Amino acid sequence: VPCKLYFAKSLIDLSKRKLFIDITVSELVSVAQVSRASFYRNYGSIDDVLSYIVDEIYKGLMEKLTPSLIMFKQDQWYESGVNLFRYIHEVKDRFFEIESENASYILHRLKKKYESNPNSTNSDNKDHYLHSAIIGIIYTIADKWRKCGYQGW
């Protein structure tokens, strides 16, 4: 598992100055100071490393967001929203202080991951649409906040 973290941290470091699409496995293993063989033992591609990063962020977001999405209690939305943005603020140095296009791409993949998670919705279409709308709103606000340099927190 530590090897996976080296590659994830190295991809984040590289993505502060390059787009994900322009990062090569050679660059990644060089920055991680781990062998190419180790990379391929843990991942099949750069996109797999990105998926690992998205999964880690997603787990943290769901811990903050799930109670409100399940309960649908308006009195908890404010506190859950505040906790969510506190989490984003905590991880921004690790995950969002990267090229603008890369950060938008990560946020977009988080949104898609949530929408495709069968546990994130139930059989009620109304709830599914509400969840998707909430995630869309969070995505839009988080992306705008990132573009503004996380000002106002």
mmCIF file of C-alpha atoms in Angstrom:
data_model
loop_
_atom_site.group_PDB
_atom_site.id
_atom_site.type_symbol
_atom_site.label_atom_id
_atom_site.label_comp_id
_atom_site.label_asym_id
_atom_site.label_seq_id
_atom_site.Cartn_x
_atom_site.Cartn_y
_atom_site.Cartn_z
ATOM 1 C CA VAL A 1 0.000 0.000 0.000
ATOM 2 C CA PRO A 2 2.762 2.569 0.681
ATOM 3 C CA CYS A 3 3.821 2.245 -2.966
ATOM 4 C CA LYS A 4 0.317 3.244 -4.045
ATOM 5 C CA LEU A 5 0.597 6.360 -1.891
ATOM 6 C CA TYR A 6 3.972 7.304 -3.397
ATOM 7 C CA PHE A 7 2.468 7.174 -6.858
ATOM 8 C CA ALA A 8 -0.645 9.101 -5.809
ATOM 9 C CA LYS A 9 1.404 11.833 -4.102
ATOM 10 C CA SER A 10 3.766 11.996 -7.058
ATOM 11 C CA LEU A 11 0.876 12.306 -9.513
ATOM 12 C CA ILE A 12 -0.538 15.176 -7.454
ATOM 13 C CA ASP A 13 2.898 16.845 -7.406
ATOM 14 C CA LEU A 14 3.254 16.490 -11.176
ATOM 15 C CA SER A 15 -0.295 17.707 -11.753
ATOM 16 C CA LYS A 16 0.567 21.031 -10.137
ATOM 17 C CA ARG A 17 2.511 21.897 -13.279
ATOM 18 C CA LYS A 18 1.206 19.550 -15.991
ATOM 19 C CA LEU A 19 -2.125 18.237 -17.208
ATOM 20 C CA PHE A 20 -2.886 14.625 -16.324
ATOM 21 C CA ILE A 21 -2.959 13.706 -19.989
ATOM 22 C CA ASP A 22 0.639 14.925 -20.416
ATOM 23 C CA ILE A 23 2.095 12.963 -17.474
ATOM 24 C CA THR A 24 3.942 9.786 -18.407
ATOM 25 C CA VAL A 25 4.659 6.669 -16.380
ATOM 26 C CA SER A 26 8.385 7.431 -16.745
ATOM 27 C CA GLU A 27 7.909 10.852 -15.142
ATOM 28 C CA LEU A 28 5.735 9.408 -12.408
ATOM 29 C CA VAL A 29 8.171 6.654 -11.406
ATOM 30 C CA SER A 30 11.015 9.167 -11.486
ATOM 31 C CA VAL A 31 9.233 11.575 -9.138
ATOM 32 C CA ALA A 32 8.032 8.726 -6.903
ATOM 33 C CA GLN A 33 11.545 7.254 -6.894
ATOM 34 C CA VAL A 34 10.029 3.809 -7.307
ATOM 35 C CA SER A 35 10.679 1.339 -10.116
ATOM 36 C CA ARG A 36 8.534 1.007 -13.214
ATOM 37 C CA ALA A 37 7.917 -2.646 -12.224
ATOM 38 C CA SER A 38 6.486 -1.445 -8.884
ATOM 39 C CA PHE A 39 4.204 0.906 -10.748
ATOM 40 C CA TYR A 40 2.807 -1.885 -12.903
ATOM 41 C CA ARG A 41 2.419 -4.187 -9.881
ATOM 42 C CA ASN A 42 0.111 -1.579 -8.352
ATOM 43 C CA TYR A 43 -1.487 0.119 -11.345
ATOM 44 C CA GLY A 44 -2.155 -0.521 -15.000
ATOM 45 C CA SER A 45 -2.061 3.109 -16.089
ATOM 46 C CA ILE A 46 -1.863 6.725 -14.942
ATOM 47 C CA ASP A 47 -5.660 6.730 -15.016
ATOM 48 C CA ASP A 48 -5.662 3.960 -12.387
ATOM 49 C CA VAL A 49 -3.610 6.214 -10.087
ATOM 50 C CA LEU A 50 -6.096 9.000 -10.697
ATOM 51 C CA SER A 51 -8.939 6.600 -9.848
ATOM 52 C CA TYR A 52 -7.176 5.753 -6.574
ATOM 53 C CA ILE A 53 -6.932 9.476 -5.750
ATOM 54 C CA VAL A 54 -10.595 10.047 -6.640
ATOM 55 C CA ASP A 55 -11.590 7.042 -4.483
ATOM 56 C CA GLU A 56 -9.699 8.456 -1.490
ATOM 57 C CA ILE A 57 -11.316 11.875 -1.842
ATOM 58 C CA TYR A 58 -14.704 10.242 -2.403
ATOM 59 C CA LYS A 59 -14.458 8.240 0.826
ATOM 60 C CA GLY A 60 -13.804 11.426 2.801
ATOM 61 C CA LEU A 61 -16.598 13.316 1.072
ATOM 62 C CA MET A 62 -19.109 10.543 1.660
ATOM 63 C CA GLU A 63 -18.269 10.471 5.361
ATOM 64 C CA LYS A 64 -19.183 14.154 5.505
ATOM 65 C CA LEU A 65 -22.142 14.082 3.140
ATOM 66 C CA THR A 66 -23.926 10.727 3.529
ATOM 67 C CA PRO A 67 -25.844 11.495 6.761
ATOM 68 C CA SER A 68 -27.590 14.446 5.124
ATOM 69 C CA LEU A 69 -28.311 12.634 1.900
ATOM 70 C CA ILE A 70 -29.849 9.711 3.737
ATOM 71 C CA MET A 71 -31.818 11.680 6.309
ATOM 72 C CA PHE A 72 -33.108 14.543 4.105
ATOM 73 C CA LYS A 73 -33.488 16.678 7.199
ATOM 74 C CA GLN A 74 -33.224 20.337 6.330
ATOM 75 C CA ASP A 75 -31.918 21.272 9.755
ATOM 76 C CA GLN A 76 -28.810 19.139 9.082
ATOM 77 C CA TRP A 77 -28.018 20.523 5.632
ATOM 78 C CA TYR A 78 -26.217 23.605 6.873
ATOM 79 C CA GLU A 79 -23.953 21.706 9.265
ATOM 80 C CA SER A 80 -23.291 18.981 6.700
ATOM 81 C CA GLY A 81 -22.460 21.605 4.093
ATOM 82 C CA VAL A 82 -20.071 23.337 6.451
ATOM 83 C CA ASN A 83 -18.421 20.001 7.299
ATOM 84 C CA LEU A 84 -18.129 19.181 3.614
ATOM 85 C CA PHE A 85 -16.384 22.453 2.807
ATOM 86 C CA ARG A 86 -14.152 22.065 5.858
ATOM 87 C CA TYR A 87 -13.090 18.716 4.419
ATOM 88 C CA ILE A 88 -12.418 20.250 0.993
ATOM 89 C CA HIS A 89 -10.411 22.984 2.707
ATOM 90 C CA GLU A 90 -8.411 20.351 4.644
ATOM 91 C CA VAL A 91 -7.498 18.384 1.517
ATOM 92 C CA LYS A 92 -7.103 21.281 -0.903
ATOM 93 C CA ASP A 93 -3.325 21.360 -0.507
ATOM 94 C CA ARG A 94 -3.108 17.680 -1.373
ATOM 95 C CA PHE A 95 -5.728 17.429 -4.059
ATOM 96 C CA PHE A 96 -6.797 20.780 -5.409
ATOM 97 C CA GLU A 97 -3.660 22.944 -5.569
ATOM 98 C CA ILE A 98 -3.072 21.578 -9.036
ATOM 99 C CA GLU A 99 -3.567 22.739 -12.611
ATOM 100 C CA SER A 100 -7.052 24.191 -12.970
ATOM 101 C CA GLU A 101 -8.082 21.671 -15.622
ATOM 102 C CA ASN A 102 -6.842 18.817 -13.422
ATOM 103 C CA ALA A 103 -8.834 20.011 -10.400
ATOM 104 C CA SER A 104 -11.964 20.389 -12.520
ATOM 105 C CA TYR A 105 -11.390 16.888 -13.887
ATOM 106 C CA ILE A 106 -11.089 15.417 -10.380
ATOM 107 C CA LEU A 107 -14.264 17.204 -9.259
ATOM 108 C CA HIS A 108 -16.066 15.953 -12.369
ATOM 109 C CA ARG A 109 -14.940 12.357 -11.709
ATOM 110 C CA LEU A 110 -16.098 12.635 -8.095
ATOM 111 C CA LYS A 111 -19.513 13.758 -9.305
ATOM 112 C CA LYS A 112 -19.697 10.873 -11.804
ATOM 113 C CA LYS A 113 -18.539 8.373 -9.172
ATOM 114 C CA TYR A 114 -21.287 9.478 -6.833
ATOM 115 C CA GLU A 115 -23.926 9.357 -9.547
ATOM 116 C CA SER A 116 -22.902 5.821 -10.554
ATOM 117 C CA ASN A 117 -22.766 4.458 -7.000
ATOM 118 C CA PRO A 118 -25.797 2.204 -6.415
ATOM 119 C CA ASN A 119 -25.549 2.902 -2.670
ATOM 120 C CA SER A 120 -25.877 6.640 -3.234
ATOM 121 C CA THR A 121 -29.457 6.346 -4.371
ATOM 122 C CA ASN A 122 -32.422 4.179 -3.659
ATOM 123 C CA SER A 123 -35.155 2.972 -5.964
ATOM 124 C CA ASP A 124 -37.133 6.200 -5.630
ATOM 125 C CA ASN A 125 -36.419 8.322 -8.726
ATOM 126 C CA LYS A 126 -37.283 11.502 -6.836
ATOM 127 C CA ASP A 127 -34.480 10.773 -4.341
ATOM 128 C CA HIS A 128 -32.066 9.921 -7.147
ATOM 129 C CA TYR A 129 -32.746 13.260 -8.829
ATOM 130 C CA LEU A 130 -32.443 15.108 -5.542
ATOM 131 C CA HIS A 131 -29.095 13.421 -4.792
ATOM 132 C CA SER A 132 -27.811 14.223 -8.279
ATOM 133 C CA ALA A 133 -28.914 17.840 -7.931
ATOM 134 C CA ILE A 134 -27.175 18.151 -4.557
ATOM 135 C CA ILE A 135 -23.947 16.668 -5.919
ATOM 136 C CA GLY A 136 -24.189 18.985 -8.925
ATOM 137 C CA ILE A 137 -24.578 21.989 -6.643
ATOM 138 C CA ILE A 138 -21.644 20.881 -4.487
ATOM 139 C CA TYR A 139 -19.531 20.325 -7.607
ATOM 140 C CA THR A 140 -20.365 23.786 -8.954
ATOM 141 C CA ILE A 141 -19.705 25.542 -5.640
ATOM 142 C CA ALA A 142 -16.466 23.629 -4.962
ATOM 143 C CA ASP A 143 -15.168 24.319 -8.472
ATOM 144 C CA LYS A 144 -16.027 28.028 -8.235
ATOM 145 C CA TRP A 145 -14.452 28.218 -4.759
ATOM 146 C CA ARG A 146 -11.299 26.547 -6.084
ATOM 147 C CA LYS A 147 -11.143 28.976 -9.017
ATOM 148 C CA CYS A 148 -11.404 31.886 -6.564
ATOM 149 C CA GLY A 149 -8.427 30.592 -4.571
ATOM 150 C CA TYR A 150 -10.522 29.256 -1.665
ATOM 151 C CA GLN A 151 -11.221 32.802 -0.526
ATOM 152 C CA GLY A 152 -13.919 33.520 1.996
ATOM 153 C CA TRP A 153 -13.457 30.592 4.348
#
